Amino acid sequence: MDHGANQIQKEDAATVVRNQRLGLKLFAAYAITYFLFIVCCMTSPGLLQATPLWGISNSVVFGFGLIFLAIAIALIYGLACRGSGGVSSQSEHGTEPDATSESHS
Amino acid sequence: MIYEVNYTAVTVFTLIVGLTLWLSVYLAKSATSASGFFAASGGIHWFVNGVAFAGDYLSAASFLGICGMIAFYGYDGFLYSIGYLAGWIVALLVVAEPLKRRGKYTFADALDSAFQSRAIRLSASMSTLVVSVFYLIPQMVGAGALVQPLFGLPHWVGVTMVGAVVVAIVMTAGMVSTTYVQFLKGGLLVFFSLILTILILQRGFTVVPESERAARLADQVREETPDGRILINGLPQGRGPGETDLRPVGEVLELPDGATATGPVGPLEFFRVLQGSTIALWRGKTVDKKTTYTATPTAGSEILRPGNLPALKGIRSEKWADRLNFVSLMLALFCGTAALPHILIRYYTVKDQASARKSTIVGIATIGFFYVLTLYLGIGAMTSGAMDVSDNNMAAPLLARSFSNLLFALISAVAFTTVLGTVSGLIIAASGAVAHDVVPIVTGKPLDDRSKIRVAKISALVVGLIAIGLGIAFQKMNVNYLVGWAFSVAASANLPALIMVLFWSRATWQGITASIMVGMLSALAWILLSGDTFRDVYGMPADQSWIPFSQPGIVTIPLSFVTLIMVSLLTYKPANPVRR
């Protein structure tokens, strides 16, 4: 277990922006799906009770679907960010502002 | 129900608590600096941190509360699972990496990194304290609920035990020991939940025999007499002659095609069978300290539909205000995770953004897998014939006891570590806010490392004592429901400020401070004036509340965003946007 001095690997600004854009797109896709599910719960109880897949009610299918979708999105994001280059090192905690909000400083 | 002391459980529990305390003492040398105490010096491996995320997040609410809700009300409990996990998408895709880049020890670091404002630090640390205390209540309630069947001791003893052990863990080695306790607990929780799920599928469903049906479905009455005695069905509660106790419940009344037992079922067949079955769901109605529990035959298709839980029955209402309560809850769960201080500080225990990202992905996979299991665990408990009709928080441990005493011992001990792990995280978040943010502002001078750690340890003790008191006071509430409140306050107070600081260059320190305060106070006021609080806390009729629905998120989250935008626009000066 290494709890010694912190070693920061800082991704370059272009990588940060690229990751952030991808993250926001995936976030938007998940948020829309999640809120469609909420609307469905409120307005279409009949749809939730229907059993079109394997004799299992849609409420279970949609619920499991949202959980597995979250895991899938997390993995996709992780893989897509893996190829990011431009890593530099520094020896202590960074508190630099983001590429998106540099106007603060 | 009266529980007998389970010595196997006591032994396993003692071993696990002993292990966690040993771990704390062993790791104590890692917490001699402020960086070591509050952030494990950023030296935690991303995989360990990811599982520790699960250990931190899967609290008593997730294990005891959700299983209990599903066991008594069906699908509604699973809605919490869905919402809790969805919140991690916000954490991963929006918050994790920028937060890691900007912060050092606390959530206030990230908010304040571009402003150096005392107002931001103070408001962020206040919201950290409020959210942590709100979140601590259900954990302590869960601890008390667990200790009753384990030791046969009163609720308050369990609460005090957890408080004492956790304060010891945090005071000994801070974030390092907390991380490894959470890692251990996260792994154990998922592993034993999987074992329990496999056993549920192996057992399948069995119909209550016709000969036993009348006795097992008869009403049960629990009454408290003016002199404080408890009567069950008119007799004193106890196990001796002339005494009686509440019967365990959880009956399958009918299976598809008139079958009496299914034998082992597959993971999908499990739901197909439930869909065509009829289950006895028990409801309690209290009038003047007399609670009558009645079994209601309920179709499986109805159980797998939202709207059975009293707090969520508005989904089926014709009135939009009632439906908004549900939307508001789901919004708070979605936005709350990425705003919980004890989750946010875990991003500082890894070395860089990539590690923050990777550990969140591990956390999502672990937590998501666990939440899938909760539906099996809840329905397994519902049909186990082992539940305590008066306490839905005990559904998961009692489900384990329906298989074997050893499994009950293991699950109870794991549930107890669940509480330990989460409470440790909350106390370290709260004590970090006090030592790192509040005290330097109040005293007007920064603390050195040694003083910071000393203040944090004293704060941990004080927060632990507060948590013990509140855990005793809120004994009767479902732990999961209480966590819903903590999410609402966190989502209203912290998330708008965090998002806008990261993504809106015109945010000013005044706007951020106002947003945190308005979000926190409005969410608190809404909760304290809601119908649910009138009924469950004040003991008053819910309809005396002025608030149209109980969950504040749908009003207070947008209110917090609007406040930040309005105040920032009013105070923004292009030439010199960074001000104190």
Coordinates of C-alpha atoms in Angstrom, one line a residue, chain A:
Chain A
M1 CA 0.0 0.0 0.0
D2 CA 1.5 3.3 -1.1
H3 CA 0.1 6.3 0.8
G4 CA 3.1 8.4 0.1
A5 CA 3.5 11.6 -1.7
N6 CA 0.9 12.3 -4.3
Q7 CA 1.8 11.9 -7.9
I8 CA -0.4 13.8 -10.3
Q9 CA -0.8 12.8 -13.9
K10 CA -2.5 15.8 -15.6
E11 CA -4.3 15.3 -18.9
D12 CA -3.8 18.1 -21.4
A13 CA -6.5 20.6 -22.1
A14 CA -7.5 19.1 -25.5
T15 CA -8.0 15.7 -23.9
V16 CA -10.0 17.2 -21.0
V17 CA -12.3 19.0 -23.5
R18 CA -12.7 15.9 -25.6
N19 CA -13.5 13.7 -22.6
Q20 CA -15.9 16.3 -21.3
R21 CA -17.8 16.6 -24.6
L22 CA -18.1 12.8 -24.8
G23 CA -19.2 12.7 -21.1
L24 CA -21.9 15.3 -21.7
K25 CA -23.3 13.5 -24.8
L26 CA -23.5 10.2 -22.9
F27 CA -25.0 11.9 -19.9
A28 CA -27.7 13.5 -22.1
A29 CA -28.5 10.1 -23.6
Y30 CA -28.9 8.5 -20.2
A31 CA -30.8 11.4 -18.7
I32 CA -33.3 11.3 -21.5
T33 CA -33.8 7.6 -21.1
Y34 CA -34.2 7.9 -17.3
F35 CA -36.8 10.7 -17.5
L36 CA -38.7 8.8 -20.2
F37 CA -38.9 5.9 -17.7
I38 CA -40.3 8.3 -15.0
V39 CA -42.9 9.7 -17.5
C40 CA -43.8 6.1 -18.3
C41 CA -44.3 5.2 -14.6
M42 CA -46.6 8.2 -14.2
T43 CA -48.6 8.1 -17.4
S44 CA -48.6 4.5 -18.7
P45 CA -49.1 2.0 -15.9
G46 CA -50.6 -0.4 -18.4
L47 CA -47.3 -0.3 -20.4
L48 CA -45.3 -1.2 -17.3
Q49 CA -47.5 -4.2 -16.6
A50 CA -47.3 -5.6 -20.1
T51 CA -45.1 -8.6 -20.6
P52 CA -43.8 -8.6 -24.2
L53 CA -40.4 -10.0 -23.4
W54 CA -39.9 -13.5 -21.9
G55 CA -43.2 -13.1 -20.0
I56 CA -41.5 -10.6 -17.7
S57 CA -43.3 -7.3 -16.9
N58 CA -41.9 -4.2 -18.6
S59 CA -41.4 -2.6 -15.1
V60 CA -38.7 -5.2 -14.4
V61 CA -37.2 -5.0 -18.0
F62 CA -37.0 -1.2 -17.9
G63 CA -35.6 -1.2 -14.4
F64 CA -32.9 -3.7 -15.2
G65 CA -32.4 -2.0 -18.5
L66 CA -31.6 1.3 -16.9
I67 CA -29.1 -0.3 -14.5
F68 CA -27.3 -2.2 -17.3
L69 CA -27.4 0.8 -19.5
A70 CA -25.6 2.8 -16.8
I71 CA -23.0 0.2 -16.5
A72 CA -22.6 0.0 -20.3
I73 CA -22.3 3.8 -20.6
A74 CA -19.7 3.8 -17.9
L75 CA -17.7 1.2 -19.7
I76 CA -18.0 2.9 -23.1
Y77 CA -16.8 6.2 -21.5
G78 CA -13.9 4.5 -19.8
L79 CA -12.8 2.8 -23.1
A80 CA -13.2 6.0 -25.1
C81 CA -11.2 7.9 -22.7
R82 CA -8.5 5.3 -22.5
G83 CA -7.0 6.3 -25.8
S84 CA -6.6 9.9 -24.6
G85 CA -3.0 11.1 -24.9
G86 CA -1.0 14.0 -23.7
V87 CA -0.3 13.0 -20.1
S88 CA 2.1 15.0 -18.1
S89 CA 3.3 14.6 -14.5
Q90 CA 3.6 17.0 -11.6
S91 CA 4.4 16.3 -8.0
E92 CA 1.6 17.7 -6.0
H93 CA -2.2 18.2 -6.0
G94 CA -3.3 20.3 -8.9
T95 CA -6.0 22.9 -8.4
E96 CA -5.9 24.3 -11.9
P97 CA -9.2 25.5 -13.4
D98 CA -10.8 23.5 -16.1
A99 CA -10.4 24.0 -19.7
T100 CA -14.1 25.1 -19.7
S101 CA -13.9 27.7 -17.0
E102 CA -10.6 29.4 -17.4
S103 CA -12.2 32.8 -17.4
H104 CA -12.5 32.5 -13.6
S105 CA -8.8 33.0 -13.1

